[in-house]
Coordinates of C-alpha atoms in Angstrom, one line a residue:
Chain A
M1 CA 97.1 101.8 179.4
T2 CA 99.8 104.5 179.3
Q3 CA 99.4 107.6 177.2
T4 CA 102.2 106.5 174.9
E5 CA 100.4 103.1 174.4
A6 CA 97.2 104.9 173.7
L7 CA 98.9 107.2 171.2
K8 CA 100.5 104.2 169.3
E9 CA 97.1 102.6 169.1
Y10 CA 95.4 105.8 168.1
L11 CA 97.9 106.5 165.3
L12 CA 97.4 103.0 163.9
R13 CA 93.6 103.6 163.8
L14 CA 94.1 106.9 161.9
A15 CA 96.6 105.3 159.5
D16 CA 94.6 102.1 158.9
S17 CA 91.3 103.9 158.3
D18 CA 93.0 106.2 155.7
M19 CA 94.8 103.3 154.1
I20 CA 91.8 101.0 153.8
L21 CA 89.5 103.7 152.5
G22 CA 92.2 104.8 150.0
Q23 CA 92.5 101.2 148.9
R24 CA 88.7 100.9 148.3
L25 CA 88.9 104.1 146.2
C26 CA 91.8 102.6 144.2
E27 CA 89.5 99.7 143.2
L28 CA 87.4 102.2 141.3
C29 CA 90.2 103.2 139.0
G30 CA 88.8 103.4 135.4
K31 CA 85.3 102.6 136.6
A32 CA 84.0 106.0 137.8
P33 CA 80.7 107.4 136.4
A34 CA 82.6 110.3 134.7
L35 CA 86.1 111.3 133.9
E36 CA 85.9 114.2 136.3
E37 CA 85.0 111.7 139.0
E38 CA 87.9 109.5 138.0
M39 CA 90.2 112.4 138.8
A40 CA 88.5 113.3 142.0
L41 CA 88.4 109.8 143.4
M42 CA 92.0 109.2 142.7
N43 CA 92.8 112.6 144.2
V44 CA 91.0 111.8 147.4
A45 CA 92.6 108.3 147.5
L46 CA 96.0 109.9 147.0
D47 CA 95.4 112.2 149.9
L48 CA 94.3 109.4 152.2
V49 CA 97.2 107.1 151.4
G50 CA 99.6 110.0 151.8
Q51 CA 98.1 110.7 155.2
A52 CA 98.3 107.0 156.1
R53 CA 102.0 107.1 155.3
N54 CA 102.5 110.0 157.6
W55 CA 100.7 108.4 160.5
Y56 CA 102.4 105.1 159.9
E57 CA 105.8 106.7 160.0
Y58 CA 105.1 108.4 163.3
A59 CA 103.6 105.2 164.7
A60 CA 106.6 103.2 163.6
E61 CA 108.9 105.5 165.5
L62 CA 106.9 105.2 168.7
I63 CA 106.4 101.4 168.3
D64 CA 110.2 101.2 167.7
D65 CA 110.4 97.5 167.1
G66 CA 112.3 97.6 163.7
R67 CA 109.1 97.8 161.6
D68 CA 108.8 100.8 159.2
A69 CA 105.7 102.3 157.7
D70 CA 105.6 99.7 154.9
K71 CA 105.9 96.9 157.3
L72 CA 103.0 98.3 159.3
A73 CA 100.8 98.6 156.2
Y74 CA 101.8 95.5 154.4
R75 CA 102.7 92.9 157.0
R76 CA 100.0 93.0 159.5
D77 CA 97.0 90.7 159.3
A78 CA 93.3 91.7 159.7
H79 CA 93.2 91.2 163.5
D80 CA 96.0 93.7 163.9
Y81 CA 94.3 96.3 161.6
R82 CA 92.5 99.1 163.5
N83 CA 90.5 100.8 160.8
L84 CA 86.9 101.8 161.2
L85 CA 84.5 99.2 159.8
M86 CA 82.9 101.9 157.7
T87 CA 86.1 102.2 155.6
E88 CA 86.3 98.6 154.6
Q89 CA 82.7 98.4 153.3
P90 CA 82.5 97.6 149.5
N91 CA 82.1 100.3 146.9
E92 CA 78.8 98.8 145.6
D93 CA 77.1 101.6 143.6
Y94 CA 78.1 105.3 143.6
A95 CA 75.5 106.1 146.3
V96 CA 77.2 103.7 148.7
T97 CA 80.7 104.9 147.7
M98 CA 79.6 108.5 148.4
G99 CA 77.6 107.8 151.5
R100 CA 80.6 105.9 153.0
Q101 CA 82.8 108.8 152.0
F102 CA 80.5 111.3 153.6
F103 CA 80.0 109.6 156.9
F104 CA 83.8 109.1 157.1
D105 CA 84.7 112.6 155.9
A106 CA 82.4 114.2 158.5
W107 CA 84.2 112.2 161.3
H108 CA 87.6 112.8 159.7
Y109 CA 87.1 116.5 159.4
F110 CA 86.1 117.1 163.0
T111 CA 88.8 114.7 164.3
L112 CA 91.6 116.3 162.3
K113 CA 90.4 119.8 163.3
S114 CA 90.9 118.8 166.9
L115 CA 94.2 116.9 166.2
A116 CA 95.6 120.0 164.4
G117 CA 95.6 121.7 167.8
A118 CA 97.2 118.7 169.6
S119 CA 99.7 119.0 172.4
D120 CA 101.8 116.6 170.5
E121 CA 103.5 118.7 167.8
R122 CA 104.1 115.9 165.4
V123 CA 100.4 115.0 165.5
A124 CA 99.5 118.6 165.1
G125 CA 101.7 119.0 162.0
I126 CA 100.4 116.0 160.2
A127 CA 96.8 116.8 161.1
A128 CA 97.1 120.4 159.9
K129 CA 98.1 119.3 156.5
A130 CA 95.5 116.5 156.4
L131 CA 92.8 118.9 157.5
K132 CA 93.1 121.0 154.4
E133 CA 92.6 117.9 152.3
A134 CA 89.8 116.5 154.4
T135 CA 88.0 119.9 154.2
Y136 CA 87.8 119.5 150.5
H137 CA 86.8 115.8 150.8
L138 CA 83.9 116.7 153.1
R139 CA 82.7 119.5 150.8
R140 CA 82.8 117.2 147.9
S141 CA 81.1 114.2 149.5
S142 CA 78.4 116.4 151.1
E143 CA 77.6 117.8 147.7
W144 CA 77.3 114.4 146.2
V145 CA 75.0 113.2 149.0
K146 CA 72.8 116.2 148.3
R147 CA 72.9 115.7 144.5
L148 CA 72.0 112.0 144.7
G149 CA 69.5 112.4 147.5
D150 CA 67.7 115.3 145.9
G151 CA 68.4 114.4 142.2
T152 CA 66.2 112.0 140.4
E153 CA 63.7 109.4 141.8
E154 CA 66.2 106.6 141.1
S155 CA 69.2 108.5 142.7
H156 CA 67.1 109.3 145.8
R157 CA 66.1 105.6 146.2
R158 CA 69.7 104.5 145.8
M159 CA 71.1 107.2 148.2
Q160 CA 68.5 106.3 150.8
D161 CA 69.4 102.6 150.5
A162 CA 73.0 103.6 150.9
V163 CA 72.3 105.5 154.1
D164 CA 70.3 102.5 155.4
I165 CA 73.0 100.0 154.5
L166 CA 75.8 102.1 156.1
W167 CA 74.0 103.5 159.1
R168 CA 75.0 100.5 161.4
F169 CA 78.7 101.4 160.9
T170 CA 78.3 105.0 162.0
G171 CA 78.1 104.2 165.7
E172 CA 81.8 103.3 165.8
L173 CA 82.8 106.7 164.5
I174 CA 81.3 108.5 167.5
T175 CA 81.4 105.9 170.3
P176 CA 84.6 106.4 172.3
D177 CA 86.6 103.6 174.0
E178 CA 89.4 103.8 176.5
T179 CA 92.0 104.8 173.9
D180 CA 89.8 107.7 172.6
Q181 CA 89.2 108.9 176.2
L182 CA 92.9 108.8 177.0
I183 CA 93.9 110.6 173.8
A184 CA 91.3 113.3 174.6
K185 CA 92.5 113.7 178.1
A186 CA 96.1 114.1 176.9
G187 CA 95.0 117.1 174.9
I188 CA 95.7 115.3 171.6
G189 CA 92.4 114.0 170.2
P190 CA 88.9 115.4 170.2
D191 CA 86.6 115.4 173.2
P192 CA 84.3 112.4 172.4
E193 CA 81.1 114.2 173.4
Q194 CA 82.0 117.2 171.2
L195 CA 82.9 115.0 168.3
K196 CA 79.7 113.1 168.6
A197 CA 77.6 116.4 168.7
D198 CA 79.5 117.9 165.7
W199 CA 79.2 114.8 163.6
Q200 CA 75.5 114.3 164.3
G201 CA 74.8 118.0 163.7
L202 CA 76.5 118.0 160.3
V203 CA 75.1 114.7 159.2
T204 CA 71.6 115.6 160.1
E205 CA 71.9 118.9 158.3
V206 CA 73.3 117.4 155.1
L207 CA 70.9 114.5 155.1
T208 CA 68.0 116.9 155.6
Q209 CA 69.1 119.0 152.7
A210 CA 69.4 115.9 150.7
T211 CA 65.8 114.9 151.6
L212 CA 67.1 111.7 153.2
T213 CA 66.1 110.0 156.4
P214 CA 68.9 109.1 158.8
G215 CA 68.8 105.8 160.7
A216 CA 67.1 105.4 164.0
E217 CA 68.8 106.9 167.0
D218 CA 68.6 103.7 168.8
A219 CA 69.6 101.6 165.8
W220 CA 71.9 98.6 166.5
M221 CA 75.5 99.5 165.7
Y222 CA 78.2 97.1 164.3
M223 CA 81.5 98.0 166.0
G224 CA 84.8 96.4 166.6
G225 CA 87.2 97.6 163.9
K226 CA 89.1 99.8 166.4
H227 CA 89.9 96.6 168.3
G228 CA 90.7 94.4 165.3
E229 CA 87.3 92.7 165.0
H230 CA 86.4 93.3 161.4
T231 CA 83.8 92.4 158.8
E232 CA 84.5 89.6 156.4
H233 CA 85.7 92.2 153.8
L234 CA 89.0 93.2 155.3
G235 CA 90.7 89.9 154.8
F236 CA 90.1 90.1 151.1
I237 CA 91.2 93.7 150.9
L238 CA 94.5 92.8 152.6
A239 CA 95.0 89.7 150.5
E240 CA 95.0 91.9 147.4
M241 CA 96.8 94.9 148.9
Q242 CA 99.6 92.9 150.6
F243 CA 100.0 90.3 147.8
L244 CA 103.5 91.2 146.7
Q245 CA 104.9 91.7 150.1
R246 CA 103.4 88.4 151.2
A247 CA 104.4 86.5 148.0
Y248 CA 108.0 87.7 148.1
P249 CA 108.8 88.1 151.8
D250 CA 112.6 88.1 151.1
A251 CA 112.4 91.1 148.8
T252 CA 114.0 94.1 150.5
T253 CA 113.5 96.6 147.7
W254 CA 110.7 97.4 145.4
Chain B
M1 CA 102.4 107.1 119.9
Y2 CA 98.9 107.4 121.2
A3 CA 97.3 107.9 117.8
Q4 CA 97.8 105.3 115.1
L5 CA 96.6 105.1 111.5
V6 CA 94.6 108.4 111.7
E7 CA 92.4 108.5 108.7
T8 CA 92.8 111.8 106.8
G9 CA 90.4 111.1 103.9
A10 CA 93.3 111.8 101.5
K11 CA 94.2 109.6 98.6
R12 CA 97.0 111.8 97.5
L13 CA 98.3 115.3 98.3
K14 CA 96.8 118.3 96.4
T15 CA 99.3 120.7 94.8
L16 CA 99.1 124.4 95.7
E17 CA 97.6 125.0 92.2
E18 CA 94.8 122.5 92.8
M19 CA 93.8 124.2 96.0
S20 CA 91.0 126.8 96.5
P21 CA 92.1 130.2 97.5
E22 CA 91.1 129.5 101.1
E23 CA 93.0 126.2 101.1
R24 CA 96.0 127.8 99.7
A25 CA 96.0 130.6 102.3
F26 CA 95.7 127.9 105.0
Q27 CA 98.5 125.8 103.6
E28 CA 100.8 128.8 103.3
K29 CA 100.1 129.7 106.9
V30 CA 100.9 126.2 108.0
D31 CA 104.1 126.2 105.9
A32 CA 105.1 129.5 107.6
E33 CA 104.7 127.8 111.0
I34 CA 101.8 130.0 112.1
K35 CA 99.5 128.2 114.5
I36 CA 96.0 127.5 113.4
E37 CA 93.4 128.5 116.1
A38 CA 89.9 127.3 116.7
K39 CA 88.2 130.3 115.0
N40 CA 90.4 130.2 111.9
W41 CA 89.2 128.7 108.6
M42 CA 90.5 125.2 108.1
P43 CA 89.8 122.5 105.5
E44 CA 87.2 120.0 106.6
G45 CA 89.7 117.2 106.2
Y46 CA 92.1 118.9 108.5
R47 CA 89.4 119.4 111.1
K48 CA 88.2 115.8 110.9
T49 CA 91.7 114.4 111.0
L50 CA 92.5 116.5 114.1
V51 CA 89.3 115.4 115.9
R52 CA 90.2 111.8 115.1
Q53 CA 93.8 112.2 116.3
I54 CA 93.0 114.2 119.5
S55 CA 90.1 111.9 120.4
Q56 CA 92.3 108.8 119.9
H57 CA 94.9 110.4 122.1
A58 CA 92.3 111.2 124.8
H59 CA 90.8 107.7 124.6
S60 CA 94.3 106.3 125.0
E61 CA 94.9 108.3 128.2
V62 CA 91.6 107.0 129.6
V63 CA 91.9 103.4 128.5
G64 CA 95.5 103.5 129.6
M65 CA 94.4 103.9 133.2
L66 CA 93.1 100.4 133.1
P67 CA 96.3 98.4 132.8
E68 CA 97.7 100.5 135.7
G69 CA 94.5 100.2 137.7
N70 CA 95.2 96.5 137.5
W71 CA 98.1 97.0 139.8
V72 CA 97.3 100.1 141.8
T73 CA 95.5 98.0 144.4
R74 CA 98.5 95.7 144.6
A75 CA 101.4 98.2 144.6
P76 CA 104.1 96.8 146.9
T77 CA 105.0 99.8 149.1
L78 CA 103.4 103.1 150.1
K79 CA 105.8 105.1 148.0
R80 CA 105.1 103.0 144.8
K81 CA 101.4 103.1 145.5
L82 CA 101.3 106.9 145.8
Q83 CA 103.4 107.3 142.7
L84 CA 101.1 105.1 140.7
M85 CA 98.0 106.8 142.0
A86 CA 99.5 110.2 141.0
K87 CA 100.3 108.9 137.6
I88 CA 96.8 107.6 137.0
Q89 CA 95.4 110.9 138.2
D90 CA 97.6 112.7 135.7
E91 CA 96.3 110.5 133.0
A92 CA 92.7 111.3 133.8
G93 CA 93.7 114.9 133.7
H94 CA 95.4 114.5 130.3
G95 CA 92.2 112.9 129.0
L96 CA 90.1 115.8 130.2
Y97 CA 92.5 118.3 128.8
L98 CA 92.6 116.6 125.4
Y99 CA 88.9 116.2 125.1
S100 CA 88.6 119.9 125.7
A101 CA 91.2 120.6 123.0
M102 CA 89.1 118.3 120.7
E103 CA 85.9 120.2 121.6
T104 CA 87.4 123.5 120.3
L105 CA 87.0 121.8 116.9
G106 CA 83.2 121.5 117.3
A107 CA 83.3 117.8 118.3
D108 CA 81.4 116.5 121.3
R109 CA 83.1 114.5 124.0
D110 CA 80.1 112.2 124.7
E111 CA 79.7 111.4 121.0
E112 CA 83.3 110.6 120.6
I113 CA 83.3 108.4 123.7
E114 CA 80.2 106.6 122.4
K115 CA 82.2 105.8 119.2
L116 CA 84.9 104.3 121.3
H117 CA 82.4 102.1 123.1
Q118 CA 80.9 101.0 119.8
G119 CA 84.3 100.0 118.6
K120 CA 84.3 102.7 115.9
A121 CA 87.1 104.8 117.4
K122 CA 90.7 103.7 118.0
Y123 CA 93.0 104.1 120.9
S124 CA 96.6 103.1 121.3
S125 CA 97.1 99.4 120.5
I126 CA 99.5 99.1 123.5
F127 CA 96.7 99.2 126.1
N128 CA 95.3 96.0 124.7
Y129 CA 98.1 94.1 126.2
P130 CA 97.8 92.8 129.8
T131 CA 100.0 93.9 132.7
L132 CA 101.0 90.6 134.3
N133 CA 103.5 91.4 136.9
W134 CA 104.6 94.3 139.1
A135 CA 107.5 95.2 136.9
D136 CA 105.0 96.0 134.1
M137 CA 104.3 99.2 136.0
G138 CA 108.0 100.1 135.5
A139 CA 108.1 98.9 131.9
V140 CA 104.9 100.7 131.0
G141 CA 106.3 104.0 132.4
W142 CA 109.6 103.5 130.8
L143 CA 108.7 102.1 127.4
V144 CA 105.1 103.1 126.8
D145 CA 105.3 106.6 128.2
G146 CA 108.8 106.8 126.7
A147 CA 107.4 106.0 123.2
A148 CA 104.5 108.5 123.8
I149 CA 107.0 111.2 124.7
V150 CA 109.1 110.8 121.6
N151 CA 106.0 111.4 119.6
Q152 CA 104.5 114.1 121.8
V153 CA 107.7 116.2 122.1
V154 CA 107.5 116.6 118.3
L155 CA 103.7 117.3 118.6
Q156 CA 104.4 120.3 120.7
R157 CA 105.1 121.9 117.3
T158 CA 101.9 120.6 115.7
S159 CA 100.1 123.1 113.6
Y160 CA 96.9 123.3 115.6
G161 CA 97.3 125.7 118.6
P162 CA 95.1 124.1 121.3
Y163 CA 96.6 120.6 120.6
S164 CA 100.1 122.0 120.6
R165 CA 99.6 123.7 123.9
A166 CA 98.0 120.6 125.4
M167 CA 101.1 118.7 124.4
V168 CA 103.5 121.1 126.1
R169 CA 101.7 120.6 129.4
I170 CA 101.3 116.9 129.0
C171 CA 105.0 116.3 128.0
K172 CA 106.2 117.7 131.3
E173 CA 104.2 115.2 133.2
E174 CA 105.0 112.3 130.9
S175 CA 108.7 112.7 131.2
F176 CA 108.3 112.5 135.0
H177 CA 106.3 109.3 134.6
Q178 CA 109.0 107.8 132.3
R179 CA 111.8 108.5 134.8
Q180 CA 109.7 107.1 137.6
G181 CA 109.0 103.9 135.5
Y182 CA 112.7 103.5 134.7
Q183 CA 113.5 103.9 138.4
I184 CA 111.2 101.1 139.3
L185 CA 113.0 98.8 137.0
L186 CA 116.4 100.0 138.1
D187 CA 115.7 99.5 141.8
L188 CA 114.4 95.9 141.1
M189 CA 117.5 95.1 139.0
R190 CA 119.9 96.7 141.5
G191 CA 118.5 95.5 144.8
G192 CA 116.0 92.9 143.9
T193 CA 116.0 89.1 144.3
D194 CA 116.4 86.8 141.3
E195 CA 112.6 86.5 141.2
Q196 CA 112.2 90.3 141.0
K197 CA 114.9 90.6 138.3
A198 CA 113.1 87.9 136.3
M199 CA 109.9 90.0 136.6
V200 CA 111.7 92.9 134.9
Q201 CA 113.0 90.8 132.0
D202 CA 109.6 89.2 131.6
A203 CA 107.9 92.6 131.4
I204 CA 110.4 93.9 128.8
N205 CA 110.0 90.7 126.7
R206 CA 106.3 91.2 126.6
L207 CA 106.2 95.0 126.1
W208 CA 109.1 95.6 123.8
W209 CA 107.5 94.9 120.5
P210 CA 104.1 96.3 121.3
S211 CA 106.0 99.5 122.3
L212 CA 107.7 99.7 118.9
M213 CA 104.3 99.2 117.2
M214 CA 103.0 102.3 119.0
F215 CA 104.6 104.4 116.3
G216 CA 102.3 102.9 113.6
P217 CA 103.0 101.2 110.3
H218 CA 105.8 102.1 107.9
D219 CA 105.2 105.4 106.3
D220 CA 105.0 104.1 102.7
E221 CA 102.0 101.9 103.9
S222 CA 99.7 104.9 104.4
P223 CA 98.7 108.0 102.4
N224 CA 97.4 109.4 105.7
S225 CA 100.9 110.1 107.0
Q226 CA 101.7 112.2 104.0
Q227 CA 98.6 114.4 104.3
S228 CA 99.1 114.7 108.1
L229 CA 102.7 115.7 107.5
A230 CA 101.8 118.3 104.9
W231 CA 99.2 119.8 107.4
K232 CA 101.9 119.6 110.0
I233 CA 99.5 117.7 112.3
K234 CA 102.3 115.2 112.3
R235 CA 105.8 116.5 112.3
K236 CA 107.9 113.4 111.8
S237 CA 107.2 110.1 110.1
N238 CA 106.4 106.9 112.0
D239 CA 109.7 105.3 111.1
E240 CA 111.7 108.4 112.0
L241 CA 110.1 108.5 115.4
R242 CA 110.5 104.8 116.0
Q243 CA 114.2 105.0 115.2
M244 CA 114.6 107.9 117.6
F245 CA 112.9 105.9 120.3
I246 CA 115.1 102.8 119.7
D247 CA 118.3 104.9 119.7
Q248 CA 117.5 106.5 123.0
T249 CA 116.1 103.4 124.7
V250 CA 118.7 100.7 123.9
P251 CA 121.5 102.3 126.0
Q252 CA 119.0 102.5 128.9
L253 CA 118.2 98.9 128.4
E254 CA 121.8 98.0 128.6
F255 CA 122.3 100.1 131.7
L256 CA 119.5 98.1 133.3
G257 CA 121.4 94.9 132.4
C258 CA 118.5 93.5 130.5
T259 CA 118.0 92.4 126.9
A260 CA 115.4 93.0 124.2
P261 CA 113.6 90.1 122.6
D262 CA 115.2 91.0 119.2
P263 CA 118.2 89.0 118.0
D264 CA 118.7 91.6 115.1
L265 CA 119.1 94.5 117.4
K266 CA 122.6 95.9 117.1
W267 CA 124.5 99.2 116.7
N268 CA 125.2 100.1 113.1
E269 CA 128.5 102.1 113.0
E270 CA 127.8 103.3 109.4
T271 CA 124.3 104.7 109.9
G272 CA 124.9 105.9 113.5
H273 CA 121.6 104.1 114.5
Y274 CA 120.5 100.8 115.9
D275 CA 119.4 98.2 113.4
F276 CA 116.4 96.2 114.6
G277 CA 114.3 93.2 113.4
E278 CA 111.0 93.4 111.5
I279 CA 107.9 94.1 113.5
N280 CA 105.1 91.5 113.4
W281 CA 102.7 93.7 111.5
Q282 CA 100.1 90.9 111.4
E283 CA 99.9 91.2 115.2
F284 CA 99.6 94.9 115.0
Y285 CA 96.7 94.9 112.6
D286 CA 95.0 92.1 114.5
V287 CA 95.2 94.1 117.7
L288 CA 93.9 97.2 115.9
K289 CA 91.0 95.1 114.6
G290 CA 90.0 94.2 118.1
N291 CA 91.8 90.9 118.4
G292 CA 94.4 91.8 121.0
P293 CA 94.5 90.0 124.4
C294 CA 92.5 92.7 126.2
N295 CA 90.5 94.6 123.6
R296 CA 87.2 93.3 124.8
E297 CA 87.9 93.7 128.5
R298 CA 89.1 97.3 128.1
I299 CA 86.1 98.5 126.1
R300 CA 83.7 96.5 128.2
T301 CA 85.1 98.0 131.4
R302 CA 84.9 101.6 130.0
K303 CA 81.4 101.1 128.6
K304 CA 80.2 99.6 131.8
A305 CA 81.6 102.5 133.9
I306 CA 79.8 105.0 131.7
D307 CA 76.6 103.1 131.3
E308 CA 76.3 102.3 135.0
G309 CA 77.1 105.8 135.9
A310 CA 74.2 107.2 133.8
W311 CA 71.9 107.6 136.8
V312 CA 74.6 109.5 138.7
R313 CA 75.1 112.0 135.9
E314 CA 71.4 112.3 135.4
A315 CA 71.0 113.0 139.2
A316 CA 73.7 115.7 139.0
V317 CA 71.9 117.4 136.1
A318 CA 68.5 117.2 137.8
Y319 CA 69.9 118.6 141.1
A320 CA 71.7 121.5 139.3
K321 CA 68.4 122.3 137.6
K322 CA 66.5 122.3 140.9
Q323 CA 69.2 124.5 142.5
K324 CA 68.9 126.9 139.6
Q325 CA 65.2 127.1 140.0
R326 CA 65.6 127.6 143.8
T327 CA 68.0 130.5 143.3
A328 CA 65.7 132.1 140.7
A329 CA 62.7 131.8 143.1
A330 CA 64.6 133.2 146.1

């Protein structure tokens, strides 16, 4: 794999993860537990889809096969999607929604922090802007994990359940593959060992403060999203998200 | 209009002579266009009417997120998705802002929301109609936000200060939404396929009359309008506002190359206004009574969100309490 090939792949991963998590948050429109949360969820979703668009645009330029950002988002099927499995997990209750967000945000924050200093200027520019947003996302989701973990008996039980349900998708965040290694070596993405240590450090700290127990260190991990092997959820997400583009393939303007 | 048939408690208007000294001083202030502020004395009817109107307006913003939420997961492009998300976020913000304005009158947000969920409080009838195709996202922006703006621009001069200031801020964002909505329709009509153009006409056919109903019944049907006008909570009558909306909207409709589902709609050279057909008021009152296509779904969705979120809010309160104790102990 060349460095350019790795970069194309890596950009799609960033874009797809942002897009799919943004889509999951869109599903909550009008259904949040409070009006303030309604605003915050849509705000985070807006940031994520905005970031996805930036990554898609750059990816489209490098891929250079006539597809634009919209084509990449709306005309690829599940096996071509490269998002982390974490991002496609269903909203379920607010503990799962916030747990998913927190695990992702912690990964996202450290990843973007590194990307903001990338040797590739375009990547650095997009990441610098995204990092400001992700910093707020992480602060917010950490706070919610603590509130729910250390709130009432019920919220503690639900938050612990959420950690248990989601834990098997955390391995993919911090287990590098060839692409991650190449991107790190090129001075673009984070050093995998460092990312893993940062992520684990922060997650342990927040879960401890939240009086929650993390999953076992040797827990079995469900991986594959980065290579297009997804959970059953993604097909349905895409069926909904891509409906209009698929139903009206001849339309050139919306 | 986001508030319809707001009950004022008035059977007829009092004359200045019939008023108490306080009431008279209040009315003279209103007549002199001096804004009423939260701490000022106000007739109980005025306060209650405002709470009803502002809470209806706030509920409308919140319930109004649902027909758009119906399409936000299916928006066709990244640009349209982002626009719709931003619009929905604005609406949640308007809701918060309006509930705050309402709370300056001593009302409680949770109590008013509870009334909504019990079916005792109203919200704009328009949101009880379904959004059935993508062009509805354009038509809602253009017609529904458009109708709301006609009303709200006038409400910037409403007599209650906090409400008036909320309107100034909200109007700016609403006009942006309206232009965006119109642009969706224009792009579909200009560059769309026949199927896409049909979506636009279909959306207009379904939303045209309900949009006109947003302004509420004829003024002579309600004593509430007269009292609200005297208090300058309302600044123009329902029929005046409706006519303004039609006059500004029909040329835009023609520019789109679409038609309204009203055979009586035509320019009247003599009056300088568009004539239009009679609104189906039976449908309006049916929808208001809870018998619109989506009344049940809208309220059930809102109630479910708040009910199922109770444990989340309780946890936040419990955690804040613990944090406070920890800080005090440290």
